[in-house]
Coordinates of C-alpha atoms in Angstrom, one line a residue:
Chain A
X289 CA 68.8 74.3 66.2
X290 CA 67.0 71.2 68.0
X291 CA 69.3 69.3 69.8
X292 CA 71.4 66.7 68.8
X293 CA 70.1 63.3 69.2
X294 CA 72.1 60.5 70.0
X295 CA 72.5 58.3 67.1
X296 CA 74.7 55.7 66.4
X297 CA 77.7 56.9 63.8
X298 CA 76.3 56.0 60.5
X299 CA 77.8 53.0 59.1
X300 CA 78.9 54.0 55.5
X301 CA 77.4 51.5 52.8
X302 CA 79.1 49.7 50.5
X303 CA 78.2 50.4 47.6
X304 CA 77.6 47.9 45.2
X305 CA 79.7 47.1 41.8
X306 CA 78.8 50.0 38.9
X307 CA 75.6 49.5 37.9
X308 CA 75.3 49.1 34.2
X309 CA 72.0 50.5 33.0
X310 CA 70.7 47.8 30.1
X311 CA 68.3 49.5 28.6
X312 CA 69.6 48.9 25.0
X313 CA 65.8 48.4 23.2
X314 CA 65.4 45.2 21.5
X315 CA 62.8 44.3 18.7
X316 CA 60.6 41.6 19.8
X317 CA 60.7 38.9 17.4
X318 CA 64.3 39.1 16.0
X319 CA 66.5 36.5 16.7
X320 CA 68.0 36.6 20.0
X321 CA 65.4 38.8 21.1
X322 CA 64.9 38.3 25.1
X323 CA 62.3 40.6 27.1
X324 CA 64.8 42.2 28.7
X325 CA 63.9 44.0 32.0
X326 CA 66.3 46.6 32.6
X327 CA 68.3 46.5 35.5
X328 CA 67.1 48.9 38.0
X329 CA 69.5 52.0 38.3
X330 CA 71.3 51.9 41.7
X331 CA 71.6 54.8 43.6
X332 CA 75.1 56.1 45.1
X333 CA 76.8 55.2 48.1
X334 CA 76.3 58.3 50.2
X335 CA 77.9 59.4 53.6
X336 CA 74.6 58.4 55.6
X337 CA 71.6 56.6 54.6
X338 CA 68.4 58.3 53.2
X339 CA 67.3 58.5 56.3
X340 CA 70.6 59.9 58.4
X341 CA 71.1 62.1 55.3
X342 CA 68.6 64.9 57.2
X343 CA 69.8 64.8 60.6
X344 CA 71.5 66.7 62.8
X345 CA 74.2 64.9 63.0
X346 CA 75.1 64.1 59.6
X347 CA 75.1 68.0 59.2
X348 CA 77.4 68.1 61.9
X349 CA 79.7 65.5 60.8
X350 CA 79.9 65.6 57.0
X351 CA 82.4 67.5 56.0
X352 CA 82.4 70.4 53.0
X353 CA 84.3 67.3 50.8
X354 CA 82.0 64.4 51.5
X355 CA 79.0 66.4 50.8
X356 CA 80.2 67.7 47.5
X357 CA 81.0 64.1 46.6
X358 CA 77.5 63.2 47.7
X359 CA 76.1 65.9 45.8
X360 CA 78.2 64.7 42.6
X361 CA 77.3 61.0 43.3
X362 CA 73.3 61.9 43.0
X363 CA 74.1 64.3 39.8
X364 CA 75.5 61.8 38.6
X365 CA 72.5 59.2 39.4
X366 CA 70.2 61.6 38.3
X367 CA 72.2 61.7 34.5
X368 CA 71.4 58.4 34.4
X369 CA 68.0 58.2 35.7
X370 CA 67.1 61.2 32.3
X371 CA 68.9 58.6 30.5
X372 CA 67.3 55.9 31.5
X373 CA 64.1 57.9 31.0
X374 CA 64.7 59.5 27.9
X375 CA 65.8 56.3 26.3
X376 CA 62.5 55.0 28.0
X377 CA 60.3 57.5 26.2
X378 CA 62.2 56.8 22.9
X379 CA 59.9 54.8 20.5
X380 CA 60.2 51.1 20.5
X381 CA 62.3 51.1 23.4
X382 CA 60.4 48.2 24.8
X383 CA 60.3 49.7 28.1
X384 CA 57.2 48.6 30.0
X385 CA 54.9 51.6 31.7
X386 CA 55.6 50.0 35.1
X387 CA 59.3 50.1 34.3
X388 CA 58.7 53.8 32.9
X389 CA 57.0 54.7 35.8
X390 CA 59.4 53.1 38.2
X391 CA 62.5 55.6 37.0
X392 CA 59.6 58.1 37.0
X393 CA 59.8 57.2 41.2
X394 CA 63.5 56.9 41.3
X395 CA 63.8 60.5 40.2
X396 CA 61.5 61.9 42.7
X397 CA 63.3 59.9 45.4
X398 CA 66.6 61.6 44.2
X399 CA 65.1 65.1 44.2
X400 CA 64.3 64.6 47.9
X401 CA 67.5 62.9 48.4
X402 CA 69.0 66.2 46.5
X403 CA 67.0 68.5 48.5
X404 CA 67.5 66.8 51.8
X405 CA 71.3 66.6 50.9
X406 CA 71.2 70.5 49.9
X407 CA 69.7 71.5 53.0
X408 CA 72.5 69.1 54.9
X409 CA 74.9 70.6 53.4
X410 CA 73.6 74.1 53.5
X411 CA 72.9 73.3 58.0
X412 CA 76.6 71.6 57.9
X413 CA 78.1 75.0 56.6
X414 CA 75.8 77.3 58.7
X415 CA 77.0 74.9 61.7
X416 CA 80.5 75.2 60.6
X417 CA 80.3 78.9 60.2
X418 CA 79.2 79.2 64.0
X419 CA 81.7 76.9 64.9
X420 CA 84.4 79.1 63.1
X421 CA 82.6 82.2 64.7
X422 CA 83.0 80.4 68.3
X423 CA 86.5 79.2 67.7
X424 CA 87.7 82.6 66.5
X425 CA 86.1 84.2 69.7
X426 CA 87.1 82.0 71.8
X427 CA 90.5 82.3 70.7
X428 CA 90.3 86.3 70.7
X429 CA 88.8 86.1 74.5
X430 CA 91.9 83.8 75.4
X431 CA 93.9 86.3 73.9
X432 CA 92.4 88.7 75.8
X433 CA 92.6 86.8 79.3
X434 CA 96.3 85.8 78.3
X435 CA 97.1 89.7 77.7
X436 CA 95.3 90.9 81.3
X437 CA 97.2 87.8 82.8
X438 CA 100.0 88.7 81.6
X439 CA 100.1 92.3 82.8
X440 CA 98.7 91.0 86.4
X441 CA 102.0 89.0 86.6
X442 CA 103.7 91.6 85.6
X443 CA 102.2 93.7 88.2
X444 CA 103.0 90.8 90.6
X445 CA 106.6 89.6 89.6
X446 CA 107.9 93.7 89.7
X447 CA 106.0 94.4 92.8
X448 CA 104.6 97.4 91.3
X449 CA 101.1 96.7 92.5
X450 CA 102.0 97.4 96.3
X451 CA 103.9 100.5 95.6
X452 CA 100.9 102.8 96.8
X453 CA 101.7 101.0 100.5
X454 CA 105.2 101.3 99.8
X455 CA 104.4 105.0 99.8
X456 CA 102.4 105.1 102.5
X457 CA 104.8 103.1 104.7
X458 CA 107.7 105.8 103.5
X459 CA 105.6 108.5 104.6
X460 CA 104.5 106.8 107.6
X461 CA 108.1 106.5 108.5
X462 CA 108.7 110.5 108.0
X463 CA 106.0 111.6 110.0
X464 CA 106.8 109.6 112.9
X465 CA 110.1 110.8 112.7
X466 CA 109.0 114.2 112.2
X467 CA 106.6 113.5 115.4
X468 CA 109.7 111.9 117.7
X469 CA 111.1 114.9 117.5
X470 CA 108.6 117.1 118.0
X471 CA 107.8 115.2 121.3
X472 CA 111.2 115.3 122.1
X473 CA 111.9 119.1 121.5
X474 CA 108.6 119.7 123.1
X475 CA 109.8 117.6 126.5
X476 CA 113.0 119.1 126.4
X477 CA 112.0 122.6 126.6
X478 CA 109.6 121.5 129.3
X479 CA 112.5 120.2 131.2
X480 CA 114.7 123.0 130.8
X481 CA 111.7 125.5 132.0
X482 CA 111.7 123.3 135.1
X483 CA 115.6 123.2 135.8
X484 CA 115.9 127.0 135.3
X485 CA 113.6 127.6 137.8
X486 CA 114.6 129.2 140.6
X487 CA 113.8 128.0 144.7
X488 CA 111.9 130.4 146.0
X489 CA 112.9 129.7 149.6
X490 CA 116.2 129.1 148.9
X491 CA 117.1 133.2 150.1
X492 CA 114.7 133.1 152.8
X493 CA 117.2 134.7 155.7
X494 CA 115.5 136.4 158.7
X495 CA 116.0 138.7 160.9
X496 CA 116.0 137.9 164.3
X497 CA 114.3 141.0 166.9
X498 CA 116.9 142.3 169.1
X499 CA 116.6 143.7 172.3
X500 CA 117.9 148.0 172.5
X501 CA 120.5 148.2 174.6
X502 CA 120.9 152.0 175.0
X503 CA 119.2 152.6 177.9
X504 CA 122.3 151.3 179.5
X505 CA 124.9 154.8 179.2
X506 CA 121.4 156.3 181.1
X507 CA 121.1 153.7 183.9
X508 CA 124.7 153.9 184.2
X509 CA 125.1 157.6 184.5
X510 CA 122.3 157.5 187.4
X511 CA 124.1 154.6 189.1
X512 CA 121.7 151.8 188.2
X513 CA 122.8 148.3 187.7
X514 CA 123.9 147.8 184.1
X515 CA 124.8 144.5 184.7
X516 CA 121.5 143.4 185.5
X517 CA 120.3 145.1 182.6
X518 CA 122.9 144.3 179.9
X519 CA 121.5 140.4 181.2
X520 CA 118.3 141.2 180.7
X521 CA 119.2 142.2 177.3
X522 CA 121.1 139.6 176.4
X523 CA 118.4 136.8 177.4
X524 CA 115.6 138.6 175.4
X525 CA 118.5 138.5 172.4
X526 CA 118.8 134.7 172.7
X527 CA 115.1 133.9 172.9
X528 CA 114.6 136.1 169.6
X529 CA 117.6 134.3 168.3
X530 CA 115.7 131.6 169.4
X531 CA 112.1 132.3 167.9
X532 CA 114.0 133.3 164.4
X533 CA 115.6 130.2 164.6
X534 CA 112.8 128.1 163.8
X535 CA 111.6 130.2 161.1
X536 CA 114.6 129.3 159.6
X537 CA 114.7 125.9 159.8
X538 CA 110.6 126.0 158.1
X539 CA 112.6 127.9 154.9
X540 CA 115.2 126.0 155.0
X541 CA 112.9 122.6 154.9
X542 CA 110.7 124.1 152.1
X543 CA 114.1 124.9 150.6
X544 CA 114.6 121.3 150.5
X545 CA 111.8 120.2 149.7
X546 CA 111.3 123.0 146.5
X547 CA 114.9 121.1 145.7
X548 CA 113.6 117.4 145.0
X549 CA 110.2 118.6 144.2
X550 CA 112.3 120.2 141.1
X551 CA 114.1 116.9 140.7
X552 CA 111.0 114.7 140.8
X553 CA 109.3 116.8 138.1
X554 CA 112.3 116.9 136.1
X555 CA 112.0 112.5 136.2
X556 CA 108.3 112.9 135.5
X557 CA 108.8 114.5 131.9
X558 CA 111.1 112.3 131.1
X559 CA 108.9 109.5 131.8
X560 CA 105.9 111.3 130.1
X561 CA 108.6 111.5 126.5
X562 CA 109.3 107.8 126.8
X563 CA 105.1 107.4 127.0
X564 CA 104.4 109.6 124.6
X565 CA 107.4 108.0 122.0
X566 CA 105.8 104.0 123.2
X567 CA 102.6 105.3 121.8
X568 CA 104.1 107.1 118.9
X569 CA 105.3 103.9 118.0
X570 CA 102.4 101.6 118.6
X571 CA 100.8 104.0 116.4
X572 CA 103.1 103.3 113.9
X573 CA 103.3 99.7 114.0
X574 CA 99.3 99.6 113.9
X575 CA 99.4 101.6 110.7
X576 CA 102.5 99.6 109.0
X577 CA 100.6 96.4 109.9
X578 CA 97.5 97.5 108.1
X579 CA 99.3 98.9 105.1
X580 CA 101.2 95.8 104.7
X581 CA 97.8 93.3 105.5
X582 CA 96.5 95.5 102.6
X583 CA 99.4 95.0 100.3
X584 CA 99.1 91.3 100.8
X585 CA 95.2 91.2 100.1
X586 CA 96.1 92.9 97.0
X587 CA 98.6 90.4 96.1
X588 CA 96.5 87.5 97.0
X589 CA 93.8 89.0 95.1
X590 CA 95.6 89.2 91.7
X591 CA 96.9 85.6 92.4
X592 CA 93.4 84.7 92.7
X593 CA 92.4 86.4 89.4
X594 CA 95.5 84.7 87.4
X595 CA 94.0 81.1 89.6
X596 CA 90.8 82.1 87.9
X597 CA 92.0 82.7 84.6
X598 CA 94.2 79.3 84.7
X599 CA 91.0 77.4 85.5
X600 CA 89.5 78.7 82.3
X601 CA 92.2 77.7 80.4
X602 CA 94.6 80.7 80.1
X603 CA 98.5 80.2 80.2
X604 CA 99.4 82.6 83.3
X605 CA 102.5 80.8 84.1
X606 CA 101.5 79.8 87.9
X607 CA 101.2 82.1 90.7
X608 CA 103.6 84.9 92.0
Chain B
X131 CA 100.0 123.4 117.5
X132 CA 99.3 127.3 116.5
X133 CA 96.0 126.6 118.4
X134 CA 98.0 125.3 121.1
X135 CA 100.3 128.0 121.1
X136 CA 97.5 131.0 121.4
X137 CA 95.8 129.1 124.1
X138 CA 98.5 128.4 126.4
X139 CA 100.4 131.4 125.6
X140 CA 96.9 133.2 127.0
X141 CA 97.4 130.7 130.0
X142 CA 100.6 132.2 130.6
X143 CA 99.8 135.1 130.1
X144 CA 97.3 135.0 133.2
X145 CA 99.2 133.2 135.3
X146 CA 101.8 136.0 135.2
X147 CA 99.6 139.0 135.7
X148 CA 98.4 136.9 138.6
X149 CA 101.7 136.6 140.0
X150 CA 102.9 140.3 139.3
X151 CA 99.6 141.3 141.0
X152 CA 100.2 139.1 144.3
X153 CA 103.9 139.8 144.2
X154 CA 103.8 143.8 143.9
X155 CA 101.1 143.9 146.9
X156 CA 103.4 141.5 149.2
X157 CA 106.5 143.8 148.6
X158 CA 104.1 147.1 149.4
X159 CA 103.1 145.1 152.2
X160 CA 106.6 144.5 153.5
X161 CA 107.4 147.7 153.1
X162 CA 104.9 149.4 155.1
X163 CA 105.5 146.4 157.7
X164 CA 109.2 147.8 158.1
X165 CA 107.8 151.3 157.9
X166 CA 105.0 151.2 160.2
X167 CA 107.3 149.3 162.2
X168 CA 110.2 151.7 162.4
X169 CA 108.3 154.4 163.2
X170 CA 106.7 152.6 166.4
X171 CA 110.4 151.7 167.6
X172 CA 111.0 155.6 166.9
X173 CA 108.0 156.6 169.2
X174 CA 108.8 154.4 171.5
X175 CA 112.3 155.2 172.3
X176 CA 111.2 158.9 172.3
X177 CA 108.6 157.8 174.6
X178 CA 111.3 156.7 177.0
X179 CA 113.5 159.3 176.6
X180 CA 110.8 161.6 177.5
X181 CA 109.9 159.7 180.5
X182 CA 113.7 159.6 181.8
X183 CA 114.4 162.6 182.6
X184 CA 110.9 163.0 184.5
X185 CA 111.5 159.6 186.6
X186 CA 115.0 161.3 187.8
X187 CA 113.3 164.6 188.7
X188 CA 110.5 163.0 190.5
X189 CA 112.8 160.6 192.4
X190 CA 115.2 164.3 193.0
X191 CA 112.5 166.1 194.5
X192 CA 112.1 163.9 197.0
X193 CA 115.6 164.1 197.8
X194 CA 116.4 160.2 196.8
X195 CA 117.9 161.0 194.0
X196 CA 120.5 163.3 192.9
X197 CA 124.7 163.4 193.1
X198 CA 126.0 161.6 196.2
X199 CA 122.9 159.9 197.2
X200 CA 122.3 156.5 197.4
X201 CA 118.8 154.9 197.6
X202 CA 117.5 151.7 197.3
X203 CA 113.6 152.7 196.1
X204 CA 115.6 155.1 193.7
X205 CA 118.1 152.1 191.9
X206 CA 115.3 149.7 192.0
X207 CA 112.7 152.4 190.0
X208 CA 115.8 152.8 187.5
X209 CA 116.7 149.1 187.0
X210 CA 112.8 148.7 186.3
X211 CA 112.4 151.3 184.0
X212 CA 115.3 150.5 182.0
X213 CA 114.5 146.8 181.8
X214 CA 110.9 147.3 180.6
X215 CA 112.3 149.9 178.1
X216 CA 114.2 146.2 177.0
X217 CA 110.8 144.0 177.0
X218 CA 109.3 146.7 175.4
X219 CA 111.6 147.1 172.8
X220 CA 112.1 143.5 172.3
X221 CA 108.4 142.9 172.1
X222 CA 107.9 145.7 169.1
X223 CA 111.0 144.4 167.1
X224 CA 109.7 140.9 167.4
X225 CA 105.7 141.6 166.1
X226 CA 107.9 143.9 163.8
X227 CA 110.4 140.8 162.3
X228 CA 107.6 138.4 163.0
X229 CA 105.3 140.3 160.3
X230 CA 108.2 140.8 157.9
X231 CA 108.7 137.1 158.4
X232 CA 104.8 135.8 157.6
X233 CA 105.4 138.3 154.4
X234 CA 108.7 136.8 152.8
X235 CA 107.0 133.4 153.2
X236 CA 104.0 134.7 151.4
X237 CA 106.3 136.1 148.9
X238 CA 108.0 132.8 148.9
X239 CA 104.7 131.2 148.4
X240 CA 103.8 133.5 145.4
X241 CA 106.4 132.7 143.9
X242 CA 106.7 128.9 143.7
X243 CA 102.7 128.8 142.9
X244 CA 103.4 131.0 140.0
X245 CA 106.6 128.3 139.0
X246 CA 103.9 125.1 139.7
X247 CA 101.6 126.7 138.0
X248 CA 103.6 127.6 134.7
X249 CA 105.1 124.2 134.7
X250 CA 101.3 122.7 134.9
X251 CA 100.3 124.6 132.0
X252 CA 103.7 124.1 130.1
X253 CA 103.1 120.4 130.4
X254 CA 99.8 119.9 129.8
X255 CA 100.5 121.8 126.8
X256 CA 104.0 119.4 126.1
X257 CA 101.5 116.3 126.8
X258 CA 98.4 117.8 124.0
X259 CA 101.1 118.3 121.5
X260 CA 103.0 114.7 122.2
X261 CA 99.2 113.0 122.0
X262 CA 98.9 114.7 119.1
X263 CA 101.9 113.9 117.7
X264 CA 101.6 110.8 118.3
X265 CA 97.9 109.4 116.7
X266 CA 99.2 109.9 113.6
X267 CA 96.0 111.0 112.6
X268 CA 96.8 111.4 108.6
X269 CA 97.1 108.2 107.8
X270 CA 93.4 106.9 109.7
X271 CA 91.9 107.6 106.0
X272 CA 93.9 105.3 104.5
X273 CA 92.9 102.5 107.1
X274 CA 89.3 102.6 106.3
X275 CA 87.6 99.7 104.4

């Protein structure tokens, strides 16, 4: 269809008092007789002019009504016009050719008006068809968009389209709790290995070297002097005692130092657990924070759809 | 964690054979130490008891030694040999107890590197299984994109 021009709105004519078609024939000659030129026939008063009766925008705008009463006004016309002709034609009607032929020209005009009119009226209903067709489609596509909006909100208002995180986070939650106390059994036994370890210095005891004092009875049965010797004895006894001594006291520091070495390790596990647990639940904050970011971009996209849908005219009763 | 388990459980495993190993050579070694040792102390003392009786018989023959006879070379020869039977003595029973000594620290030793190194492995294996543990590592798929 070409497009619509912009015309002014047709101004609807007035149309002028009923004609009254004189053509009652007249004998020239008899008394009262007057040349009588009929009146022409006037045609109807019609929605637009001859002229706006083919555009575009008199097919748009008449209505189903109008153009039926147009079509009746020019039927009508035209019943007078095959009067007006055949009482022309009749014999003796008096009616000049000119005048003949002028009703002749009148009745073409209406047949174009007819046929112009026809194929208005025939554009104004194909028009209004399409228009129907748009409306009802239009209408079914709202439908359509109010239906998906509707279940979005629905999605929205019950929360139901994050429940997916909502799992995730709930399972998150186990598994870290399952993890805590794997760490923590795993520590534990660690820690209890450590305790029930045993110092491996701790029965270091040694034997000092003693001197052998028997030769004595023999030195004193021959007269020799035992004192002397049971000295002698004695001194080498002291200086083993001596010698052993500080063997000792190298046990007895790596006894010591076995002791707080244990002690030391034991604190180190229990600072490697609280490590491991920090990280466990970094871990799980991290993954939480994601889930959750997701959840909202989720949310904020079916917001954005129901925005979308609003701006195209759906009711989606605001944003959740 | 079964992988862990096979692996460090293998770990173990080594570092106990190890031990056993080191631990059954220091107690043969002790033994022999205290074996070898006793049996020099034996041939020493029968080494002086041997010698006794000859340092009388060779002082007797020269007539300084003997029952009512009194002589200074005689006593002085005695006192000597009986305190060098002491040094000697002494000296044996001290390389004797000093060797037994050096092996109970080596036994010692053997000992507490087996218990650091069990502990190592025990908590490097505590330390895989926390990391683990703790990355979580089911839920990176669900992360993505």
């Amino acid at each position: 269809m070409a497009p619509k021009p912009k015309t002014q709105k047709p101004k609807t004519s007035t149309p002028p008092s009923p004609p009254s078609a004189t053509l009652i024939p007249q004998k020239p000659g008899s008394p009262g007789y007057k040349s009588q030129t009929p009146a022409p026939i006037q045609g109807p008063a019609l929605y637009g002019t001859a002229d706006q009766i083919n555009t575009p925008e008199y097919q748009e705008k008449v209505g189903a009504a109008q153009g039926a009463k147009d079509a009746k006004a020019l039927a009508d016309y035209n019943k007078k016009l095959l009067a007006a002709i055949a009482a022309g034609n009749k014999k003796g009607s008096g009616m000049t050719a000119a005048q003949k032929a002028e009703l002749k020209l009148q009745q073409t005009q209406l047949k174009l008006q007819q046929q112009q009119l026809n194929d208005a009226r025939a554009e104004a209903g194909r028009v209004q068809a399409r228009e129907d067709t748009r409306v009802a489609e239009e209408a079914a596509r709202k439908s359509a968009l109010k239906t998906n909006a509707t279940a979005i909100r629905n999605l929205l208002t019950s929360g139901s389209y994050g429940t997916q995180y909502d799992d995730l986070i709930s399972q998150l939650n186990t598994a870290a709790g399952t993890a805590q106390g794997t760490i923590g059994s795993g520590f534990d036994a660690l820690k209890n290995m450590i305790g029930q370890q045993s110092n491996p210095y701790a029965g270091l005891k040694f034997q000092a070297a003693e001197a052998n004092p028997a030769m004595a009875q023999f030195l004193q049965g021959q007269g020799g002097d035992v004192n002397a010797f049971m000295g002698r004895v004695q001194a080498e006894n002291a200086a083993g005692q001596q010698a052993n001594q500080q063997f000792q006291n190298i046990a007895d520091l790596m006894s010591t130092r076995q002791v707080s070495g244990q002690q030391q390790r034991m604190a180190d596990v229990d600072a490697a657990r609280l490590s491991a647990l920090s990280d466990l639940s970094s871990q799980q904050a991290g993954y939480a924070f994601n889930f959750n970011k997701k959840k909202q971009t989720e949310r904020d996209r079916l917001n954005q759809i129901l925005l979308s849908l609003a701006a195209q005219g759906v009711d989606v009763g605001g944003i959740v | 964690m079964s992988d862990y388990n096979l692996a460090y459980s293998s770990r173990n495993q080594n570092i106990g054979d190890t031990y056993s190993a080191g631990a059954s050579r220091n107690a043969y070694a002790q033994f022999l130490a205290r074996t070898r040792g006793s049996r020099k102390v034996e041939d020493l003392t029968r080494q002086y008891k041997q010698q006794a009786p000859k340092l009388v018989s060779g002082f007797a023959q020269r007539g300084l030694a003997g029952p009512g006879v009194r002589s200074g070379v005689y006593q002085n020869a005695l006192n000597k040999f009986a305190q060098q039977n002491v040094t000697d003595t002494y000296r044996l029973n001290e390389d004797i107890a000093g060797e037994v000594r050096g092996l109970e620290f080596d036994a010692a030793d053997l000992l507490n590197k087996y218990n650091r190194d069990l502990i190592d492995s025990e908590a490097q294996k505590a330390a895989d299984i926390a990391r683990q543990a703790a990355t979580l590592n089911s839920f990176k798929p669900f992360i993505g994109g």
